[in-house]
Amino acid sequence: MDASTGKTAPAPESESQDQSDKQKAPGGQWWRPVLLLALLIAILVLARFLGLADRLGDLRDWIKSLGAQGALVFILIYVVAVVAAVPAAPISVAAAALFGSVWGVIVINIGATLGAGLAFLVGRYFARQAVVNWLGRIEKFRRLDGLTEEHGAIIVALTRLVPIFPFNLLNYGFGLTRVPFWTYIFWTWLCIIPGTVLYVVGADAVLQGAAQGKVPWTLVLAFGAALIFLTILVRFAKRRLQAREQEGGTGPDSHPGGPSA
């Protein structure tokens, strides 16, 4: 309260933002599984309408005939997409169509990890000031920077599971923090596996259902298990992330730090 006027001073902008974030938090992510389901249904309808299901087997055979070159080309495409901040969901679906569930997950995981690493290096060494100007004004990132300085690996892991930032944006953001590169790479690689399995296996189930005219129950059950596991994991990660933020007491005045030695 202002002693001279007797009026209550307005709340700081950062405090208002925090309150706004908390108000938006409950149920804020409900649309993600709905969007994923809608995407898979749209793929099924499109595959039937265009007759793509009949060609799926031939397409996979052609990719297999390319051997390692086919996988390497796809990985390169994914790396470029991640660095360019292109939404990766359609590419993940394409991986399911071209490689199936197992190899699709492997290819996407490698491509996403390499792309995330390259974006990290760009943010840290080659376009640092541009990324600072881009992200430095975002309150959530400023808090994240302080948490990463204190807790490092656990924050990388938790933010890969909890989508507080888009994946591609976070890659550049971590380049501004002091987290070591190989720590960042390892936890990124490990913690994007559940989400990758969810996308690729789900898409493969829909595509195989369209091609064979029957429900591939093995893939459907695998998709369901991945969805349940990821939901539990995200809830756990959210609680851990909130606990770390409260313990760290990171305020809005923290700024992106320099790279570690």
PDB file of C-alpha atoms in Angstrom:
ATOM      1  CA  MET A   1       0.000   0.000   0.000  1.00  0.00           C
ATOM      2  CA  ASP A   2       1.241   3.518  -0.851  1.00  0.00           C
ATOM      3  CA  ALA A   3       1.574   5.488   2.409  1.00  0.00           C
ATOM      4  CA  SER A   4       1.117   8.878   0.721  1.00  0.00           C
ATOM      5  CA  THR A   5      -2.074   8.075  -1.158  1.00  0.00           C
ATOM      6  CA  GLY A   6      -3.544   5.262   0.915  1.00  0.00           C
ATOM      7  CA  LYS A   7      -4.064   3.238  -2.245  1.00  0.00           C
ATOM      8  CA  THR A   8      -2.940  -0.300  -2.835  1.00  0.00           C
ATOM      9  CA  ALA A   9      -0.151  -0.513  -5.384  1.00  0.00           C
ATOM     10  CA  PRO A  10      -0.921  -2.625  -8.462  1.00  0.00           C
ATOM     11  CA  ALA A  11       0.521  -6.133  -8.487  1.00  0.00           C
ATOM     12  CA  PRO A  12       3.733  -6.560 -10.433  1.00  0.00           C
ATOM     13  CA  GLU A  13       3.345  -7.765 -13.989  1.00  0.00           C
ATOM     14  CA  SER A  14       5.196 -10.993 -13.226  1.00  0.00           C
ATOM     15  CA  GLU A  15       2.871 -11.756 -10.308  1.00  0.00           C
ATOM     16  CA  SER A  16      -0.165 -11.117 -12.494  1.00  0.00           C
ATOM     17  CA  GLN A  17       1.297 -13.408 -15.123  1.00  0.00           C
ATOM     18  CA  ASP A  18       1.888 -16.136 -12.542  1.00  0.00           C
ATOM     19  CA  GLN A  19      -1.703 -15.853 -11.356  1.00  0.00           C
ATOM     20  CA  SER A  20      -2.930 -15.963 -14.940  1.00  0.00           C
ATOM     21  CA  ASP A  21      -0.872 -19.097 -15.618  1.00  0.00           C
ATOM     22  CA  LYS A  22      -2.261 -20.789 -12.517  1.00  0.00           C
ATOM     23  CA  GLN A  23      -5.810 -19.936 -13.538  1.00  0.00           C
ATOM     24  CA  LYS A  24      -5.275 -21.437 -16.953  1.00  0.00           C
ATOM     25  CA  ALA A  25      -3.530 -24.549 -15.687  1.00  0.00           C
ATOM     26  CA  PRO A  26      -6.461 -26.812 -14.681  1.00  0.00           C
ATOM     27  CA  GLY A  27      -7.587 -28.849 -17.641  1.00  0.00           C
ATOM     28  CA  GLY A  28      -5.428 -26.795 -19.955  1.00  0.00           C
ATOM     29  CA  GLN A  29      -3.977 -29.808 -21.745  1.00  0.00           C
ATOM     30  CA  TRP A  30      -7.216 -31.726 -22.360  1.00  0.00           C
ATOM     31  CA  TRP A  31      -7.132 -30.891 -26.058  1.00  0.00           C
ATOM     32  CA  ARG A  32      -3.849 -32.690 -26.738  1.00  0.00           C
ATOM     33  CA  PRO A  33      -5.125 -36.300 -26.712  1.00  0.00           C
ATOM     34  CA  VAL A  34      -8.287 -35.124 -28.485  1.00  0.00           C
ATOM     35  CA  LEU A  35      -6.176 -33.493 -31.188  1.00  0.00           C
ATOM     36  CA  LEU A  36      -4.060 -36.624 -31.540  1.00  0.00           C
ATOM     37  CA  LEU A  37      -7.156 -38.799 -31.918  1.00  0.00           C
ATOM     38  CA  ALA A  38      -8.637 -36.395 -34.474  1.00  0.00           C
ATOM     39  CA  LEU A  39      -5.376 -36.447 -36.416  1.00  0.00           C
ATOM     40  CA  LEU A  40      -5.319 -40.235 -36.545  1.00  0.00           C
ATOM     41  CA  ILE A  41      -8.958 -40.388 -37.675  1.00  0.00           C
ATOM     42  CA  ALA A  42      -8.248 -37.800 -40.372  1.00  0.00           C
ATOM     43  CA  ILE A  43      -5.345 -39.921 -41.618  1.00  0.00           C
ATOM     44  CA  LEU A  44      -7.595 -42.967 -41.798  1.00  0.00           C
ATOM     45  CA  VAL A  45     -10.284 -41.105 -43.751  1.00  0.00           C
ATOM     46  CA  LEU A  46      -7.723 -39.564 -46.097  1.00  0.00           C
ATOM     47  CA  ALA A  47      -6.031 -42.914 -46.677  1.00  0.00           C
ATOM     48  CA  ARG A  48      -9.326 -44.524 -47.656  1.00  0.00           C
ATOM     49  CA  PHE A  49     -10.423 -41.589 -49.809  1.00  0.00           C
ATOM     50  CA  LEU A  50      -7.165 -41.414 -51.764  1.00  0.00           C
ATOM     51  CA  GLY A  51      -6.617 -45.158 -51.895  1.00  0.00           C
ATOM     52  CA  LEU A  52      -3.290 -44.801 -50.125  1.00  0.00           C
ATOM     53  CA  ALA A  53      -3.897 -47.821 -47.940  1.00  0.00           C
ATOM     54  CA  ASP A  54      -3.504 -50.154 -50.916  1.00  0.00           C
ATOM     55  CA  ARG A  55      -0.084 -48.675 -51.671  1.00  0.00           C
ATOM     56  CA  LEU A  56       1.213 -48.693 -48.111  1.00  0.00           C
ATOM     57  CA  GLY A  57       2.793 -52.133 -48.392  1.00  0.00           C
ATOM     58  CA  ASP A  58       4.527 -51.239 -51.653  1.00  0.00           C
ATOM     59  CA  LEU A  59       5.792 -48.004 -50.147  1.00  0.00           C
ATOM     60  CA  ARG A  60       7.273 -49.786 -47.154  1.00  0.00           C
ATOM     61  CA  ASP A  61       8.904 -52.353 -49.432  1.00  0.00           C
ATOM     62  CA  TRP A  62      10.480 -49.537 -51.435  1.00  0.00           C
ATOM     63  CA  ILE A  63      11.842 -47.884 -48.288  1.00  0.00           C
ATOM     64  CA  LYS A  64      13.267 -51.215 -47.141  1.00  0.00           C
ATOM     65  CA  SER A  65      14.942 -51.649 -50.532  1.00  0.00           C
ATOM     66  CA  LEU A  66      16.878 -48.436 -49.913  1.00  0.00           C
ATOM     67  CA  GLY A  67      18.367 -49.973 -46.787  1.00  0.00           C
ATOM     68  CA  ALA A  68      20.137 -47.629 -44.414  1.00  0.00           C
ATOM     69  CA  GLN A  69      19.995 -44.797 -46.946  1.00  0.00           C
ATOM     70  CA  GLY A  70      16.224 -44.496 -46.629  1.00  0.00           C
ATOM     71  CA  ALA A  71      16.417 -44.162 -42.853  1.00  0.00           C
ATOM     72  CA  LEU A  72      19.310 -41.690 -43.052  1.00  0.00           C
ATOM     73  CA  VAL A  73      17.445 -39.465 -45.511  1.00  0.00           C
ATOM     74  CA  PHE A  74      14.387 -39.454 -43.272  1.00  0.00           C
ATOM     75  CA  ILE A  75      16.499 -38.656 -40.202  1.00  0.00           C
ATOM     76  CA  LEU A  76      18.076 -35.741 -42.075  1.00  0.00           C
ATOM     77  CA  ILE A  77      14.625 -34.426 -43.022  1.00  0.00           C
ATOM     78  CA  TYR A  78      13.560 -34.608 -39.389  1.00  0.00           C
ATOM     79  CA  VAL A  79      16.697 -32.809 -38.185  1.00  0.00           C
ATOM     80  CA  VAL A  80      16.073 -29.959 -40.624  1.00  0.00           C
ATOM     81  CA  ALA A  81      12.427 -29.749 -39.543  1.00  0.00           C
ATOM     82  CA  VAL A  82      13.370 -29.505 -35.855  1.00  0.00           C
ATOM     83  CA  VAL A  83      15.991 -26.805 -36.454  1.00  0.00           C
ATOM     84  CA  ALA A  84      13.551 -24.883 -38.658  1.00  0.00           C
ATOM     85  CA  ALA A  85      10.882 -25.205 -35.916  1.00  0.00           C
ATOM     86  CA  VAL A  86       8.474 -27.005 -38.245  1.00  0.00           C
ATOM     87  CA  PRO A  87       5.693 -28.957 -36.442  1.00  0.00           C
ATOM     88  CA  ALA A  88       6.886 -32.548 -36.300  1.00  0.00           C
ATOM     89  CA  ALA A  89       3.604 -34.449 -35.859  1.00  0.00           C
ATOM     90  CA  PRO A  90       3.026 -34.990 -39.618  1.00  0.00           C
ATOM     91  CA  ILE A  91       6.588 -36.263 -40.014  1.00  0.00           C
ATOM     92  CA  SER A  92       6.090 -38.679 -37.129  1.00  0.00           C
ATOM     93  CA  VAL A  93       2.971 -40.003 -38.840  1.00  0.00           C
ATOM     94  CA  ALA A  94       4.942 -40.402 -42.058  1.00  0.00           C
ATOM     95  CA  ALA A  95       7.556 -42.411 -40.163  1.00  0.00           C
ATOM     96  CA  ALA A  96       4.832 -44.810 -39.040  1.00  0.00           C
ATOM     97  CA  ALA A  97       3.697 -45.242 -42.633  1.00  0.00           C
ATOM     98  CA  LEU A  98       7.193 -45.761 -44.023  1.00  0.00           C
ATOM     99  CA  PHE A  99       8.942 -47.729 -41.287  1.00  0.00           C
ATOM    100  CA  GLY A 100       6.263 -49.221 -39.042  1.00  0.00           C
ATOM    101  CA  SER A 101       6.129 -48.907 -35.267  1.00  0.00           C
ATOM    102  CA  VAL A 102       9.532 -50.171 -34.131  1.00  0.00           C
ATOM    103  CA  TRP A 103      11.771 -48.596 -36.748  1.00  0.00           C
ATOM    104  CA  GLY A 104       9.541 -45.531 -36.909  1.00  0.00           C
ATOM    105  CA  VAL A 105      10.141 -44.855 -33.214  1.00  0.00           C
ATOM    106  CA  ILE A 106      13.881 -45.413 -33.621  1.00  0.00           C
ATOM    107  CA  VAL A 107      14.183 -43.139 -36.656  1.00  0.00           C
ATOM    108  CA  ILE A 108      12.103 -40.346 -35.127  1.00  0.00           C
ATOM    109  CA  ASN A 109      13.937 -40.542 -31.811  1.00  0.00           C
ATOM    110  CA  ILE A 110      17.318 -40.249 -33.511  1.00  0.00           C
ATOM    111  CA  GLY A 111      16.187 -37.408 -35.775  1.00  0.00           C
ATOM    112  CA  ALA A 112      14.528 -35.469 -32.955  1.00  0.00           C
ATOM    113  CA  THR A 113      17.548 -35.845 -30.671  1.00  0.00           C
ATOM    114  CA  LEU A 114      20.017 -34.749 -33.345  1.00  0.00           C
ATOM    115  CA  GLY A 115      17.799 -31.818 -34.322  1.00  0.00           C
ATOM    116  CA  ALA A 116      17.414 -30.780 -30.694  1.00  0.00           C
ATOM    117  CA  GLY A 117      21.175 -30.939 -30.219  1.00  0.00           C
ATOM    118  CA  LEU A 118      21.858 -28.840 -33.313  1.00  0.00           C
ATOM    119  CA  ALA A 119      19.309 -26.203 -32.282  1.00  0.00           C
ATOM    120  CA  PHE A 120      20.892 -26.152 -28.805  1.00  0.00           C
ATOM    121  CA  LEU A 121      24.321 -25.430 -30.316  1.00  0.00           C
ATOM    122  CA  VAL A 122      22.907 -22.742 -32.596  1.00  0.00           C
ATOM    123  CA  GLY A 123      21.274 -21.051 -29.620  1.00  0.00           C
ATOM    124  CA  ARG A 124      24.417 -21.266 -27.501  1.00  0.00           C
ATOM    125  CA  TYR A 125      27.192 -20.410 -29.951  1.00  0.00           C
ATOM    126  CA  PHE A 126      25.924 -19.064 -33.277  1.00  0.00           C
ATOM    127  CA  ALA A 127      22.742 -17.052 -32.772  1.00  0.00           C
ATOM    128  CA  ARG A 128      22.832 -16.386 -29.065  1.00  0.00           C
ATOM    129  CA  GLN A 129      21.775 -12.743 -29.086  1.00  0.00           C
ATOM    130  CA  ALA A 130      18.897 -13.415 -31.449  1.00  0.00           C
ATOM    131  CA  VAL A 131      17.612 -16.190 -29.187  1.00  0.00           C
ATOM    132  CA  VAL A 132      18.053 -13.979 -26.100  1.00  0.00           C
ATOM    133  CA  ASN A 133      15.968 -11.271 -27.766  1.00  0.00           C
ATOM    134  CA  TRP A 134      13.428 -13.918 -28.767  1.00  0.00           C
ATOM    135  CA  LEU A 135      13.043 -15.722 -25.434  1.00  0.00           C
ATOM    136  CA  GLY A 136      14.474 -13.381 -22.802  1.00  0.00           C
ATOM    137  CA  ARG A 137      11.212 -11.467 -22.403  1.00  0.00           C
ATOM    138  CA  ILE A 138       9.130 -14.591 -21.759  1.00  0.00           C
ATOM    139  CA  GLU A 139       8.481 -14.900 -18.025  1.00  0.00           C
ATOM    140  CA  LYS A 140       8.222 -18.695 -18.042  1.00  0.00           C
ATOM    141  CA  PHE A 141      11.586 -19.014 -19.738  1.00  0.00           C
ATOM    142  CA  ARG A 142      13.272 -16.674 -17.277  1.00  0.00           C
ATOM    143  CA  ARG A 143      12.047 -18.833 -14.410  1.00  0.00           C
ATOM    144  CA  LEU A 144      13.094 -21.949 -16.305  1.00  0.00           C
ATOM    145  CA  ASP A 145      16.596 -20.555 -16.762  1.00  0.00           C
ATOM    146  CA  GLY A 146      17.040 -20.122 -13.016  1.00  0.00           C
ATOM    147  CA  LEU A 147      15.708 -23.601 -12.295  1.00  0.00           C
ATOM    148  CA  THR A 148      18.005 -25.147 -14.894  1.00  0.00           C
ATOM    149  CA  GLU A 149      21.024 -23.442 -13.340  1.00  0.00           C
ATOM    150  CA  GLU A 150      20.182 -25.025  -9.976  1.00  0.00           C
ATOM    151  CA  HIS A 151      18.802 -28.423 -10.957  1.00  0.00           C
ATOM    152  CA  GLY A 152      20.161 -29.059 -14.477  1.00  0.00           C
ATOM    153  CA  ALA A 153      19.372 -32.565 -15.670  1.00  0.00           C
ATOM    154  CA  ILE A 154      16.088 -32.988 -13.800  1.00  0.00           C
ATOM    155  CA  ILE A 155      14.694 -29.802 -15.369  1.00  0.00           C
ATOM    156  CA  VAL A 156      15.642 -30.937 -18.866  1.00  0.00           C
ATOM    157  CA  ALA A 157      13.910 -34.251 -18.210  1.00  0.00           C
ATOM    158  CA  LEU A 158      10.771 -32.735 -16.703  1.00  0.00           C
ATOM    159  CA  THR A 159      10.297 -30.095 -19.392  1.00  0.00           C
ATOM    160  CA  ARG A 160      10.556 -32.758 -22.099  1.00  0.00           C
ATOM    161  CA  LEU A 161       7.657 -34.547 -20.424  1.00  0.00           C
ATOM    162  CA  VAL A 162       5.587 -31.492 -19.467  1.00  0.00           C
ATOM    163  CA  PRO A 163       4.799 -29.329 -22.517  1.00  0.00           C
ATOM    164  CA  ILE A 164       5.238 -25.896 -20.910  1.00  0.00           C
ATOM    165  CA  PHE A 165       7.128 -24.888 -24.059  1.00  0.00           C
ATOM    166  CA  PRO A 166       6.915 -26.161 -27.635  1.00  0.00           C
ATOM    167  CA  PHE A 167       9.628 -28.758 -28.266  1.00  0.00           C
ATOM    168  CA  ASN A 168      11.388 -26.737 -30.975  1.00  0.00           C
ATOM    169  CA  LEU A 169      11.366 -23.517 -28.945  1.00  0.00           C
ATOM    170  CA  LEU A 170      12.778 -25.259 -25.901  1.00  0.00           C
ATOM    171  CA  ASN A 171      15.737 -26.573 -27.911  1.00  0.00           C
ATOM    172  CA  TYR A 172      16.993 -23.048 -28.537  1.00  0.00           C
ATOM    173  CA  GLY A 173      16.100 -21.932 -25.030  1.00  0.00           C
ATOM    174  CA  PHE A 174      18.254 -24.564 -23.351  1.00  0.00           C
ATOM    175  CA  GLY A 175      21.195 -23.302 -25.391  1.00  0.00           C
ATOM    176  CA  LEU A 176      21.069 -20.113 -23.317  1.00  0.00           C
ATOM    177  CA  THR A 177      21.270 -21.948 -20.008  1.00  0.00           C
ATOM    178  CA  ARG A 178      24.288 -23.437 -18.249  1.00  0.00           C
ATOM    179  CA  VAL A 179      23.185 -27.049 -18.647  1.00  0.00           C
ATOM    180  CA  PRO A 180      26.023 -29.163 -20.153  1.00  0.00           C
ATOM    181  CA  PHE A 181      25.454 -30.264 -23.745  1.00  0.00           C
ATOM    182  CA  TRP A 182      25.709 -34.015 -23.155  1.00  0.00           C
ATOM    183  CA  THR A 183      23.425 -33.843 -20.122  1.00  0.00           C
ATOM    184  CA  TYR A 184      20.893 -32.054 -22.298  1.00  0.00           C
ATOM    185  CA  ILE A 185      21.250 -34.592 -25.120  1.00  0.00           C
ATOM    186  CA  PHE A 186      20.886 -37.653 -22.908  1.00  0.00           C
ATOM    187  CA  TRP A 187      17.773 -36.487 -21.066  1.00  0.00           C
ATOM    188  CA  THR A 188      16.209 -35.156 -24.245  1.00  0.00           C
ATOM    189  CA  TRP A 189      16.753 -38.501 -25.989  1.00  0.00           C
ATOM    190  CA  LEU A 190      15.382 -40.486 -23.058  1.00  0.00           C
ATOM    191  CA  CYS A 191      12.355 -38.365 -22.223  1.00  0.00           C
ATOM    192  CA  ILE A 192      10.980 -37.925 -25.734  1.00  0.00           C
ATOM    193  CA  ILE A 193      10.662 -41.698 -26.168  1.00  0.00           C
ATOM    194  CA  PRO A 194       7.182 -42.008 -24.551  1.00  0.00           C
ATOM    195  CA  GLY A 195       5.671 -39.268 -26.714  1.00  0.00           C
ATOM    196  CA  THR A 196       7.332 -40.669 -29.827  1.00  0.00           C
ATOM    197  CA  VAL A 197       5.907 -44.122 -29.127  1.00  0.00           C
ATOM    198  CA  LEU A 198       2.460 -42.597 -28.673  1.00  0.00           C
ATOM    199  CA  TYR A 199       2.489 -40.793 -32.020  1.00  0.00           C
ATOM    200  CA  VAL A 200       4.147 -43.469 -34.130  1.00  0.00           C
ATOM    201  CA  VAL A 201       2.339 -46.521 -32.743  1.00  0.00           C
ATOM    202  CA  GLY A 202      -1.004 -44.723 -32.879  1.00  0.00           C
ATOM    203  CA  ALA A 203      -0.473 -43.696 -36.495  1.00  0.00           C
ATOM    204  CA  ASP A 204       0.746 -47.169 -37.447  1.00  0.00           C
ATOM    205  CA  ALA A 205      -2.366 -48.732 -35.883  1.00  0.00           C
ATOM    206  CA  VAL A 206      -4.647 -46.481 -37.919  1.00  0.00           C
ATOM    207  CA  LEU A 207      -2.731 -47.049 -41.143  1.00  0.00           C
ATOM    208  CA  GLN A 208      -2.631 -50.814 -40.719  1.00  0.00           C
ATOM    209  CA  GLY A 209      -6.327 -50.819 -39.903  1.00  0.00           C
ATOM    210  CA  ALA A 210      -7.009 -48.959 -43.128  1.00  0.00           C
ATOM    211  CA  ALA A 211      -4.782 -51.261 -45.169  1.00  0.00           C
ATOM    212  CA  GLN A 212      -5.990 -54.570 -43.717  1.00  0.00           C
ATOM    213  CA  GLY A 213      -9.609 -53.682 -43.063  1.00  0.00           C
ATOM    214  CA  LYS A 214      -9.403 -54.902 -39.475  1.00  0.00           C
ATOM    215  CA  VAL A 215      -8.298 -53.588 -36.122  1.00  0.00           C
ATOM    216  CA  PRO A 216      -4.614 -54.315 -35.320  1.00  0.00           C
ATOM    217  CA  TRP A 217      -5.254 -55.079 -31.666  1.00  0.00           C
ATOM    218  CA  THR A 218      -1.599 -55.494 -30.762  1.00  0.00           C
ATOM    219  CA  LEU A 219      -0.848 -51.941 -31.854  1.00  0.00           C
ATOM    220  CA  VAL A 220      -4.046 -50.599 -30.311  1.00  0.00           C
ATOM    221  CA  LEU A 221      -3.134 -52.138 -26.951  1.00  0.00           C
ATOM    222  CA  ALA A 222       0.422 -50.812 -27.261  1.00  0.00           C
ATOM    223  CA  PHE A 223      -0.959 -47.350 -28.024  1.00  0.00           C
ATOM    224  CA  GLY A 224      -3.289 -47.525 -25.019  1.00  0.00           C
ATOM    225  CA  ALA A 225      -0.481 -48.630 -22.726  1.00  0.00           C
ATOM    226  CA  ALA A 226       1.755 -45.819 -24.002  1.00  0.00           C
ATOM    227  CA  LEU A 227      -1.032 -43.275 -23.484  1.00  0.00           C
ATOM    228  CA  ILE A 228      -1.674 -44.395 -19.900  1.00  0.00           C
ATOM    229  CA  PHE A 229       2.049 -44.497 -19.108  1.00  0.00           C
ATOM    230  CA  LEU A 230       2.649 -41.048 -20.589  1.00  0.00           C
ATOM    231  CA  THR A 231      -0.331 -39.574 -18.726  1.00  0.00           C
ATOM    232  CA  ILE A 232       0.992 -40.885 -15.411  1.00  0.00           C
ATOM    233  CA  LEU A 233       4.488 -39.709 -16.269  1.00  0.00           C
ATOM    234  CA  VAL A 234       3.317 -36.208 -17.167  1.00  0.00           C
ATOM    235  CA  ARG A 235       1.333 -35.872 -13.936  1.00  0.00           C
ATOM    236  CA  PHE A 236       4.369 -36.958 -11.933  1.00  0.00           C
ATOM    237  CA  ALA A 237       6.627 -34.596 -13.881  1.00  0.00           C
ATOM    238  CA  LYS A 238       4.272 -31.663 -13.307  1.00  0.00           C
ATOM    239  CA  ARG A 239       4.349 -32.203  -9.561  1.00  0.00           C
ATOM    240  CA  ARG A 240       8.130 -32.502  -9.565  1.00  0.00           C
ATOM    241  CA  LEU A 241       8.517 -29.382 -11.694  1.00  0.00           C
ATOM    242  CA  GLN A 242       6.248 -27.360  -9.407  1.00  0.00           C
ATOM    243  CA  ALA A 243       8.165 -28.624  -6.380  1.00  0.00           C
ATOM    244  CA  ARG A 244      11.494 -27.661  -7.935  1.00  0.00           C
ATOM    245  CA  GLU A 245      10.170 -24.209  -8.762  1.00  0.00           C
ATOM    246  CA  GLN A 246       8.991 -23.664  -5.191  1.00  0.00           C
ATOM    247  CA  GLU A 247      12.284 -24.935  -3.751  1.00  0.00           C
ATOM    248  CA  GLY A 248      14.365 -22.843  -6.114  1.00  0.00           C
ATOM    249  CA  GLY A 249      12.461 -19.628  -5.469  1.00  0.00           C
ATOM    250  CA  THR A 250      13.468 -18.398  -8.901  1.00  0.00           C
ATOM    251  CA  GLY A 251      12.183 -14.884  -9.396  1.00  0.00           C
ATOM    252  CA  PRO A 252      11.368 -12.947 -12.555  1.00  0.00           C
ATOM    253  CA  ASP A 253      14.664 -11.073 -12.443  1.00  0.00           C
ATOM    254  CA  SER A 254      16.756 -14.051 -13.516  1.00  0.00           C
ATOM    255  CA  HIS A 255      18.294 -13.818 -16.970  1.00  0.00           C
ATOM    256  CA  PRO A 256      19.597 -16.330 -19.496  1.00  0.00           C
ATOM    257  CA  GLY A 257      23.021 -17.479 -18.400  1.00  0.00           C
ATOM    258  CA  GLY A 258      26.115 -18.268 -20.366  1.00  0.00           C
ATOM    259  CA  PRO A 259      27.254 -21.702 -21.454  1.00  0.00           C
ATOM    260  CA  SER A 260      29.051 -23.928 -19.041  1.00  0.00           C
ATOM    261  CA  ALA A 261      32.759 -24.354 -19.386  1.00  0.00           C
TER     262      ALA A 261
END
